[in-house]
Amino acid sequence: MSALETKLRAALENREKRLIRRRLPDPLPLPSLSGSIATTTNPPSSTSTNDGVHLPPSSDLSPHLHPQNSNLNLKPNPPRTQHEVEQVKEDPRPLVDFTSNDYLSLTSSPRLRDLFMQKLREAPDVLGSGGSRLLVNGRAHAALEARLAAFFGGEDDDDAPLSLQQPPNPTLRSTTPSTQPPNPSQTPSQSTTQSYSENPTPTPKTKPNPPAQALLFNSGFDANAALFATLPQPGDALVYDAHIHASVHDGMRASRVAPSLRRAFAHNDVQDLRRVLVELRDGDGSSEKGNEKGKTPFALGTSSIFVAIESLYSMDGTLSPLPTIAHLLTSLFPHHNAHLIIDEAHSTGLYGPLGRGRTRQLGLRAGEGCVLAVLHTFGKALGASGAVVVTGEAVREYLVNYARGFIYTTAMSCAGVVAAEASFDLLEDGTAEKLSAHLFDLSTYLVTSLRPILHNIPPHILSLPAHLLLSPSPSPSSPPSSSHPNPKLPNPNPKLPNPNPNPPNPDPTPPTHTPILPLLTSHPRPLSTHLAALGLNARPITWPTVPKGAGRVRVCLHAGLGRADVDRLVEGVRGWVGGMVEREREREREGQGREREGREGREGQEREGQGRVRREAEVRREAKL
């Protein structure tokens, strides 16, 4: 048991002895909503929406709500506002959305809409939530938490839809030892590469990890603020990526961690992270106690270090080197007192099996190893609202008892829970994986289209970030490469065996597989205005959201777009860049003309001065004569 878990459980036991430990009530229907509404929401054999869409009974939903068509059953972008119409009078078409976080275009999916409406009609509780979860723990909330704990924290073999799982395939690894070698012809959906040993000998039974647990929050901001304000104990340290979200900063400021123990490391820089961690572990003189090297609370394992990262960063579209960071923490801290908290807000639904996120994609799991907690949000790719923290039992119970952002607020509305349930239906049936594959094809296509255009353009006019220029774009036939090196890390204590002697597996995700592509420019507003005039909605991002000098137009791609939409964006960028280059050349020519005029003027003044000198000399000569 780590020092953190010991402290959390001690605090909970202390509350238990004083009879003040908080527990969620048993899930019950909301008393104000469980009467007449529940009896009138049973759907008839066939109903019709306002759009004239005929919905079959729930037992017949599958063939009607899962159409297999080439355009993935997505509606066009929503209509423009009046202000936008006035901006693009030359182009009567709707603005193409390159700015929202609706990465899978689920908010405009008639299939998700129909499924949501069907679930609403069947739900016994629809309006409101009744108050704080500690007062009214709705059945829908508890059921969603149980579902998400299994979805995000389940075993690797549970990649089939949770409600439609079949008996184990005898060709797959089961929980019992198997002497059958892997079948090389199996697809990833049939077999997991990490499920087999390289030799056919039986695998000894190991103690199963405790099941993950989930806790709902109203938003990702609330969840982050609660995590970092509540979990760190006095004497602990907080280490965070320089590009971490503002909600983490708010949580850190409200925490009990001393300012001197809140340390940032350079964005996605594992070596700088290592420097910060080693300084904390060995002591760098900035701590008030000034412990000797090797005898700090962090080296002894009596205090904890929390490392905050995002799996996909929202402003730059960069992917965090999760395996390398996890390997670093376990290597430097053999007492297991370094804890990783991963924000998957922008990656949930896009990466990993069935959209479980990059944590699961890379073989990590919430509540196991150094991964203390993983945050998933519903308001971006999933087209709903709310968030969930997936973690272990001790952390969840501690948050229920101490997290003010959970205790003193009204819970998610029942309608919000229903919306999240509908979205996760589309993850579990594989829809999200198809949509994300199309999305990443668009992102790679956009990058490869922009690279030649921006090749010789001055960076202050427009450029792509470095991570999109370092490696070539992957082709469908070539294996993906990693943009993050994975060096073998030294043994933190040579007297003990190295807990992680081998470097982690490289991240298989190409850097172009991101829905967020920033166009870096010192003129973000003019570029955004130019694109809006062409019917393309890509918003500028400026200080203070990003540092001064780091302005950009952030392009967010969506699965509802096509290559024709991307081509329009590329041509819009090409036209703006060409105009900016021509204006710069014109300004340069004007400057050269002004410089030439100034030079000619100075030369004329010099000639005139020389003439005056000659005339004065002649006058003096004549005066002497």
XYZ file of C-alpha atoms in Angstrom:
625
model
C 0.000 0.000 0.000
C 1.458 3.358 -1.025
C 1.892 6.273 1.360
C -0.975 8.080 -0.370
C -3.428 5.220 0.011
C -2.392 4.801 3.651
C -3.162 8.467 4.334
C -6.451 8.407 2.443
C -7.672 5.300 4.234
C -6.576 6.698 7.601
C -8.621 9.846 6.966
C -11.647 7.764 5.977
C -11.286 5.528 9.050
C -11.055 8.607 11.249
C -14.333 9.844 9.793
C -15.816 6.399 10.330
C -14.903 6.463 14.038
C -16.420 9.927 14.427
C -19.558 8.771 12.582
C -19.184 11.491 9.937
C -18.040 9.457 6.940
C -20.027 10.377 3.865
C -21.534 7.684 1.692
C -23.759 7.917 -1.337
C -27.330 6.853 -0.583
C -28.709 3.734 -2.194
C -29.707 4.475 -5.800
C -33.411 5.273 -5.896
C -35.812 6.876 -8.357
C -36.262 10.585 -7.831
C -39.409 10.974 -5.715
C -40.665 14.008 -7.597
C -40.296 12.341 -10.965
C -41.145 8.696 -10.483
C -44.925 8.930 -10.549
C -47.054 9.984 -13.470
C -44.194 10.651 -15.864
C -42.861 7.125 -15.600
C -46.276 5.693 -16.377
C -46.712 7.819 -19.465
C -43.331 7.395 -21.090
C -43.751 3.858 -22.404
C -43.364 4.201 -26.170
C -45.992 2.827 -28.501
C -45.153 0.252 -31.092
C -44.134 2.989 -33.476
C -43.668 6.708 -32.852
C -42.706 9.669 -34.950
C -40.474 12.628 -34.157
C -41.007 16.188 -35.301
C -38.684 15.432 -38.207
C -40.948 12.622 -39.350
C -38.459 9.911 -38.369
C -40.346 6.747 -37.437
C -38.868 4.981 -34.440
C -39.445 1.276 -33.899
C -39.755 -0.340 -30.450
C -36.563 -0.539 -28.409
C -36.097 -4.212 -29.287
C -35.953 -3.251 -32.965
C -33.627 -0.268 -32.592
C -30.474 -1.956 -33.792
C -31.199 -2.274 -37.517
C -32.786 1.176 -37.689
C -30.237 3.132 -35.653
C -27.137 1.497 -37.110
C -27.264 2.330 -40.831
C -24.197 1.301 -42.816
C -23.677 4.080 -45.320
C -20.692 5.850 -46.760
C -21.357 9.243 -45.154
C -21.717 7.766 -41.650
C -25.234 9.213 -41.344
C -24.152 12.736 -40.401
C -26.115 15.912 -41.086
C -24.543 19.048 -42.562
C -23.196 21.716 -40.262
C -25.750 23.796 -38.331
C -26.937 27.078 -39.900
C -25.119 30.337 -39.317
C -26.033 33.066 -36.890
C -27.185 36.429 -38.268
C -23.805 37.955 -37.442
C -22.050 35.240 -39.423
C -24.456 35.703 -42.332
C -23.526 39.375 -42.511
C -19.852 38.434 -42.519
C -20.133 36.048 -45.454
C -22.763 37.648 -47.688
C -20.631 36.798 -50.725
C -20.989 33.067 -49.939
C -24.536 31.959 -49.060
C -23.428 28.469 -47.939
C -23.351 27.601 -44.219
C -20.105 28.103 -42.337
C -18.044 24.939 -42.272
C -17.185 24.135 -38.655
C -13.428 24.061 -38.031
C -13.629 25.381 -34.475
C -15.823 23.286 -32.143
C -14.757 20.225 -30.121
C -17.438 18.077 -31.751
C -14.704 15.807 -33.129
C -16.944 12.867 -34.087
C -19.778 15.142 -35.325
C -22.167 13.324 -32.998
C -24.079 16.495 -32.136
C -25.401 16.494 -35.708
C -25.923 12.742 -35.944
C -29.612 11.847 -36.449
C -28.803 8.377 -35.178
C -27.598 9.685 -31.815
C -30.516 12.113 -31.661
C -33.043 9.342 -32.241
C -31.379 7.082 -29.714
C -31.346 9.877 -27.134
C -35.040 10.636 -27.676
C -35.899 6.961 -27.413
C -34.012 6.641 -24.116
C -35.704 9.783 -22.795
C -39.114 8.299 -23.479
C -38.152 5.122 -21.654
C -36.369 6.786 -18.689
C -38.329 6.974 -15.422
C -36.384 10.096 -14.363
C -35.878 12.887 -16.889
C -35.922 16.383 -15.365
C -33.389 17.697 -12.878
C -31.399 15.496 -10.519
C -32.827 16.256 -7.075
C -29.729 17.907 -5.584
C -26.324 16.762 -4.398
C -25.420 13.123 -4.923
C -24.983 12.784 -1.158
C -28.657 13.664 -0.734
C -30.220 12.056 -3.795
C -28.256 9.344 -5.560
C -30.310 8.718 -8.664
C -30.438 5.244 -10.142
C -29.366 6.596 -13.534
C -26.226 8.177 -12.066
C -25.185 5.048 -10.192
C -25.851 2.867 -13.239
C -23.785 5.132 -15.503
C -20.874 5.080 -13.030
C -20.954 1.274 -12.922
C -21.044 1.136 -16.692
C -18.125 3.544 -17.115
C -16.021 1.787 -14.477
C -16.393 -1.426 -16.483
C -15.912 0.325 -19.843
C -12.766 2.274 -18.990
C -11.340 -0.049 -16.339
C -12.345 -3.478 -17.611
C -9.995 -6.182 -18.791
C -8.380 -5.995 -22.217
C -10.464 -8.942 -23.415
C -13.670 -7.002 -22.751
C -13.459 -4.952 -25.920
C -16.822 -6.199 -27.143
C -19.849 -4.063 -26.297
C -20.519 -4.576 -22.606
C -24.207 -5.240 -23.127
C -23.609 -7.664 -25.999
C -20.635 -9.731 -24.839
C -20.505 -13.299 -26.093
C -18.957 -16.336 -24.401
C -15.162 -16.337 -24.641
C -13.711 -17.330 -27.976
C -11.541 -20.413 -27.447
C -8.900 -18.899 -29.708
C -8.480 -15.950 -27.324
C -6.651 -15.828 -24.043
C -8.956 -16.481 -21.097
C -8.372 -16.026 -17.406
C -7.173 -19.624 -17.204
C -3.700 -20.657 -18.420
C -3.540 -21.505 -22.091
C -1.038 -23.587 -23.985
C -2.175 -22.360 -27.393
C 0.187 -19.914 -29.144
C -1.274 -16.792 -30.736
C -2.804 -17.048 -34.159
C -0.901 -14.603 -36.392
C -3.895 -14.272 -38.702
C -6.132 -12.816 -36.010
C -7.074 -9.185 -36.302
C -6.618 -6.727 -33.398
C -10.334 -6.946 -32.687
C -9.983 -10.715 -32.203
C -6.799 -10.732 -30.231
C -4.773 -8.366 -28.087
C -1.055 -8.234 -28.808
C -0.252 -8.063 -25.104
C -2.473 -11.039 -24.276
C -0.003 -13.759 -25.246
C 3.353 -14.879 -24.013
C 6.041 -15.530 -26.625
C 6.318 -19.159 -25.422
C 3.460 -21.624 -25.137
C 4.044 -22.440 -21.473
C 1.128 -21.857 -19.112
C 0.982 -18.479 -17.445
C 0.846 -18.640 -13.647
C -2.232 -17.179 -12.047
C -1.740 -13.718 -10.636
C -3.759 -11.825 -8.104
C -6.311 -9.789 -10.059
C -6.139 -6.030 -9.750
C -8.968 -4.445 -7.762
C -11.715 -3.236 -10.086
C -11.675 0.397 -11.116
C -14.387 2.705 -9.861
C -15.946 5.801 -11.388
C -17.285 9.084 -10.035
C -19.369 11.520 -12.088
C -18.770 15.283 -12.146
C -20.686 18.065 -13.852
C -17.732 18.994 -16.081
C -14.090 18.237 -16.713
C -13.181 21.569 -15.114
C -14.975 20.609 -11.903
C -13.354 17.178 -11.874
C -9.813 18.497 -12.358
C -10.255 21.233 -9.783
C -11.606 18.703 -7.270
C -8.837 16.163 -7.884
C -5.932 18.542 -7.424
C -7.486 20.542 -4.600
C -8.415 17.444 -2.590
C -5.995 14.539 -3.085
C -2.543 16.026 -2.305
C -1.727 15.921 1.397
C 0.451 18.412 3.306
C 4.059 17.823 2.321
C 3.192 16.344 -1.074
C 4.344 17.836 -4.382
C 2.562 18.704 -7.621
C 4.407 18.461 -10.942
C 2.630 19.546 -14.110
C 3.196 20.039 -17.811
C 3.677 23.695 -18.730
C 0.668 23.461 -21.072
C -1.704 21.894 -18.545
C -5.315 23.086 -18.489
C -6.439 26.068 -16.410
C -8.660 23.831 -14.256
C -5.568 22.058 -12.907
C -4.048 25.404 -11.952
C -7.222 26.325 -10.080
C -7.118 23.016 -8.230
C -3.444 23.422 -7.337
C -3.998 26.907 -5.965
C -6.756 25.561 -3.704
C -4.673 22.584 -2.539
C -2.614 22.142 0.625
C 0.624 21.896 -1.377
C 3.179 24.623 -0.650
C 3.968 26.881 -3.646
C 7.611 25.746 -3.514
C 6.450 22.176 -4.172
C 4.417 23.044 -7.265
C 6.798 22.526 -10.165
C 6.274 22.821 -13.925
C 8.253 20.974 -16.581
C 8.681 21.943 -20.233
C 5.860 20.779 -22.458
C 6.152 17.072 -23.309
C 9.852 17.140 -22.325
C 10.575 13.877 -20.502
C 14.140 14.887 -19.702
C 12.979 18.107 -18.047
C 10.352 16.131 -16.149
C 13.111 13.811 -14.964
C 15.134 16.814 -13.790
C 12.205 18.116 -11.727
C 11.481 14.705 -10.224
C 15.115 14.058 -9.317
C 15.341 17.483 -7.661
C 12.325 16.631 -5.528
C 13.557 13.143 -4.732
C 17.149 14.081 -3.890
C 16.516 17.589 -2.549
C 17.563 20.794 -4.260
C 17.721 23.194 -1.331
C 14.425 24.905 -2.163
C 12.482 22.842 0.362
C 11.984 24.386 3.760
C 13.268 21.268 5.531
C 16.419 20.978 3.421
C 16.659 17.177 3.728
C 19.834 15.363 2.868
C 20.111 13.672 -0.502
C 18.331 10.326 -0.463
C 16.532 11.112 2.802
C 13.762 13.376 1.568
C 10.165 12.261 2.180
C 9.890 11.607 -1.548
C 12.935 9.329 -1.580
C 11.733 7.508 1.529
C 8.226 7.121 0.117
C 6.459 8.935 2.973
C 5.244 11.811 0.777
C 3.700 11.651 -2.663
C 4.281 13.368 -5.983
C 1.342 13.980 -8.313
C 2.157 14.449 -12.003
C -0.539 16.176 -14.092
C -0.597 15.689 -17.853
C -3.077 15.631 -20.719
C -3.059 12.783 -23.211
C -3.932 15.246 -26.029
C -3.271 18.950 -25.497
C -6.036 21.251 -26.639
C -4.079 24.244 -27.949
C -1.232 22.475 -29.789
C -2.722 19.095 -30.660
C 0.357 17.372 -29.240
C 0.232 13.823 -27.902
C 1.742 13.156 -24.501
C 4.456 10.437 -24.295
C 2.427 8.463 -21.752
C 4.447 5.199 -21.706
C 7.746 7.028 -21.222
C 6.366 9.185 -18.421
C 4.830 6.173 -16.645
C 8.108 4.281 -17.001
C 10.023 7.247 -15.597
C 7.818 7.470 -12.494
C 8.074 3.774 -11.656
C 11.824 3.804 -12.264
C 12.619 6.810 -10.091
C 10.247 5.978 -7.239
C 10.362 2.289 -6.239
C 8.127 3.035 -3.223
C 5.247 3.743 -5.650
C 4.697 7.238 -4.285
C 4.684 9.016 -7.674
C 1.177 9.179 -9.102
C 0.114 10.061 -12.630
C -3.204 11.840 -13.266
C -4.166 11.849 -16.951
C -6.693 14.229 -18.496
C -8.311 12.508 -21.500
C -10.802 15.311 -22.188
C -9.828 15.724 -25.843
C -8.994 12.085 -26.574
C -11.971 10.166 -25.166
C -13.861 8.559 -28.041
C -10.985 9.025 -30.506
C -8.209 6.660 -29.416
C -7.918 3.173 -28.036
C -10.259 0.195 -28.185
C -13.828 1.422 -28.694
C -12.679 4.985 -27.980
C -11.510 4.294 -24.405
C -8.691 6.821 -24.764
C -4.941 6.852 -25.174
C -4.370 5.481 -21.670
C -5.946 2.179 -22.645
C -4.530 2.360 -26.163
C -1.011 2.354 -24.695
C -1.584 -0.475 -22.218
C -2.105 1.670 -19.118
C -5.119 1.579 -16.834
C -6.580 3.844 -14.167
C -5.884 2.622 -10.647
C -2.989 0.378 -11.724
C 0.738 1.010 -11.472
C 1.546 4.687 -11.278
C -1.711 5.775 -12.989
C -3.766 7.084 -10.082
C -6.734 8.520 -11.978
C -7.921 9.191 -15.514
C -10.408 11.922 -16.376
C -12.841 11.477 -19.275
C -15.291 14.130 -20.441
C -18.534 13.763 -22.384
C -18.819 17.257 -23.857
C -16.369 17.022 -26.745
C -16.212 13.979 -29.016
C -19.223 12.367 -27.320
C -21.661 15.208 -27.953
C -23.055 15.261 -24.402
C -21.948 16.961 -21.160
C -20.363 15.984 -17.866
C -17.243 14.073 -16.870
C -16.094 10.998 -14.979
C -13.001 10.233 -12.910
C -11.907 6.592 -13.168
C -9.711 5.535 -10.263
C -9.377 3.105 -7.366
C -11.746 2.571 -4.456
C -9.772 4.579 -1.884
C -9.467 7.667 -4.085
C -13.147 7.571 -5.019
C -14.263 7.316 -1.393
C -11.901 10.130 -0.414
C -13.353 12.383 -3.134
C -16.899 11.590 -2.001
C -15.947 12.688 1.512
C -13.691 15.675 0.838
C -14.093 17.035 -2.714
C -16.073 20.263 -2.347
C -16.734 20.369 -6.097
C -18.590 17.066 -5.743
C -20.274 17.524 -2.367
C -21.648 21.051 -2.578
C -23.204 21.064 -6.029
C -26.284 19.732 -7.748
C -25.522 16.545 -9.655
C -25.764 16.120 -13.413
C -29.321 16.285 -14.669
C -31.038 13.014 -15.471
C -31.352 14.138 -19.082
C -27.595 14.657 -19.159
C -27.056 11.130 -17.878
C -29.372 9.772 -20.573
C -27.456 11.718 -23.228
C -24.154 10.266 -22.007
C -25.645 6.763 -22.030
C -26.697 7.217 -25.657
C -23.216 8.428 -26.633
C -21.532 5.464 -24.981
C -23.864 3.156 -26.907
C -22.207 4.482 -30.065
C -18.765 3.871 -28.590
C -19.543 0.317 -27.553
C -20.966 -0.704 -30.920
C -17.818 0.430 -32.769
C -19.291 3.554 -34.386
C -16.704 5.835 -32.763
C -13.803 3.770 -34.122
C -15.109 4.152 -37.678
C -15.622 7.876 -37.237
C -12.201 8.441 -35.683
C -10.497 6.507 -38.501
C -12.090 8.905 -40.988
C -11.149 11.856 -38.767
C -7.466 10.882 -38.669
C -7.463 10.362 -42.427
C -8.633 13.981 -42.734
C -5.985 15.258 -40.320
C -3.177 13.508 -42.181
C -4.577 14.792 -45.473
C -4.679 18.366 -44.157
C -1.093 18.255 -42.893
C 0.266 16.768 -46.109
C -1.642 19.398 -48.105
C -0.341 22.326 -46.042
C 3.315 21.303 -45.831
C 4.297 22.187 -49.431
C 2.338 25.457 -49.270
C 4.134 26.617 -46.114
C 7.557 25.223 -46.970
C 9.211 28.547 -47.879
C 6.807 30.889 -46.092
C 8.295 33.035 -43.274
C 7.156 31.556 -39.938
C 5.753 34.861 -38.702
C 3.244 34.753 -41.577
C 2.161 31.142 -41.114
C 3.688 27.847 -40.058
C 2.812 24.438 -38.696
C 4.051 23.443 -35.228
C 7.278 21.480 -35.033
C 5.677 18.147 -34.133
C 3.840 18.131 -37.471
C 7.073 18.721 -39.387
C 9.502 16.357 -37.637
C 8.322 13.068 -39.112
C 6.814 12.181 -42.475
C 3.122 11.492 -42.690
C 2.342 7.784 -42.453
C 1.010 5.900 -45.421
C -1.595 3.175 -45.034
C 1.001 0.539 -45.906
C 3.747 1.754 -43.552
C 3.806 1.094 -39.803
C 3.147 4.106 -37.608
C 6.107 5.804 -36.009
C 6.476 7.572 -32.705
C 7.460 11.186 -32.226
C 8.646 10.480 -28.692
C 11.976 8.740 -27.964
C 11.918 6.057 -25.319
C 15.435 5.856 -23.832
C 16.339 3.220 -21.297
C 16.215 4.913 -17.908
C 18.935 4.376 -15.266
C 18.374 2.369 -12.124
C 17.365 4.851 -9.365
C 19.135 2.733 -6.721
C 22.083 0.645 -7.984
C 21.956 -1.454 -4.803
C 18.501 -2.732 -5.722
C 17.316 -4.444 -8.897
C 15.990 -2.052 -11.493
C 12.158 -2.199 -11.232
C 11.844 -1.399 -14.966
C 14.987 -2.568 -16.738
C 13.505 -2.310 -20.230
C 12.365 0.878 -21.957
C 8.640 1.218 -22.636
C 7.094 0.359 -25.952
C 7.010 3.345 -28.320
C 3.804 5.266 -28.806
C 2.275 3.941 -32.057
C 0.183 7.059 -32.726
C 1.513 9.217 -35.592
C 1.724 12.910 -34.665
C -0.673 13.748 -37.503
C -3.413 11.633 -35.885
C -4.887 14.538 -33.981
C -8.090 16.508 -34.534
C -6.382 19.728 -33.406
C -4.044 21.440 -35.865
C -2.850 24.955 -34.971
C -1.881 27.368 -37.747
C 0.770 29.503 -36.047
C 0.798 33.112 -37.155
C 1.422 36.602 -35.864
C -1.826 37.632 -37.596
C -4.452 35.215 -36.217
C -7.419 37.583 -36.416
C -6.907 38.615 -40.069
C -6.518 34.939 -41.057
C -9.693 33.971 -39.210
C -11.591 36.861 -40.810
C -10.351 35.853 -44.265
C -11.512 32.258 -43.747
C -14.903 33.405 -42.401
C -15.431 35.405 -45.588
C -15.004 32.108 -47.439
C -17.560 30.343 -45.249
C -14.984 28.606 -43.036
C -15.280 29.027 -39.269
C -11.816 28.718 -37.686
C -11.339 30.929 -34.645
C -8.224 32.855 -33.552
C -6.509 31.984 -30.267
C -4.496 34.819 -28.720
C -3.022 35.954 -25.398
C -3.873 35.305 -22.569
C -5.147 31.863 -23.655
C -1.730 31.246 -25.205
C 1.532 33.105 -24.447
C 2.305 36.360 -26.221
C 3.885 35.655 -29.584
C 2.211 32.224 -29.812
C -1.016 33.286 -31.522
C -2.679 30.863 -33.860
C -5.833 29.893 -35.677
C -6.794 26.574 -34.142
C -8.266 24.189 -36.687
C -10.449 21.455 -35.188
C -11.431 18.698 -37.580
C -14.609 16.646 -37.373
C -15.700 13.302 -38.729
C -18.644 14.963 -40.500
C -16.251 16.809 -42.823
C -14.909 15.480 -46.101
C -11.781 16.035 -48.128
C -13.621 18.639 -50.167
C -14.085 20.702 -46.978
C -10.396 20.328 -46.180
C -9.523 21.396 -49.731
C -11.575 24.570 -49.238
C -9.639 25.299 -46.064
C -6.291 24.658 -47.758
C -7.192 26.933 -50.668
C -8.341 29.609 -48.227
C -5.040 29.397 -46.385
C -3.124 29.402 -49.668
C -4.923 32.543 -50.810
C -4.357 34.353 -47.520
C -0.686 33.373 -47.400
C -0.211 34.507 -51.007
C -1.808 37.846 -50.208
C 0.323 38.302 -47.080
C 3.510 37.439 -48.964
C 2.600 39.857 -51.760
C 1.816 42.618 -49.230
C 5.126 42.002 -47.515
C 6.908 42.201 -50.851
C 5.040 45.401 -51.658
C 5.992 46.848 -48.278
C 9.551 45.728 -48.922
C 9.509 47.423 -52.348
C 8.048 50.555 -50.800
C 10.701 50.447 -48.128
C 13.399 50.002 -50.738
C 11.921 52.921 -52.688
C 11.882 55.105 -49.576
C 15.418 54.008 -48.795
C 16.505 54.813 -52.376
C 14.815 58.204 -52.190
C 16.453 58.867 -48.871
C 19.810 57.786 -50.202
C 19.415 59.987 -53.258
C 18.348 62.865 -51.030
C 21.376 62.376 -48.803
C 23.650 62.188 -51.839
C 22.086 65.407 -53.190
C 22.625 67.122 -49.847
C 26.203 65.918 -49.826
C 26.783 67.247 -53.384
C 25.133 70.535 -52.437
C 27.316 70.783 -49.340
C 30.426 70.013 -51.349
C 29.415 72.737 -53.852
C 28.999 75.248 -51.018
C 32.453 74.367 -49.708
C 33.982 74.872 -53.160
C 32.232 78.186 -53.632
C 33.310 79.413 -50.220
C 36.890 78.399 -50.989
C 36.784 80.315 -54.266
C 35.399 83.373 -52.473
C 38.241 83.266 -49.958
C 40.788 82.863 -52.734
C 39.421 85.849 -54.618
C 39.424 87.895 -51.417
C 43.119 87.188 -50.892
C 43.901 88.344 -54.435
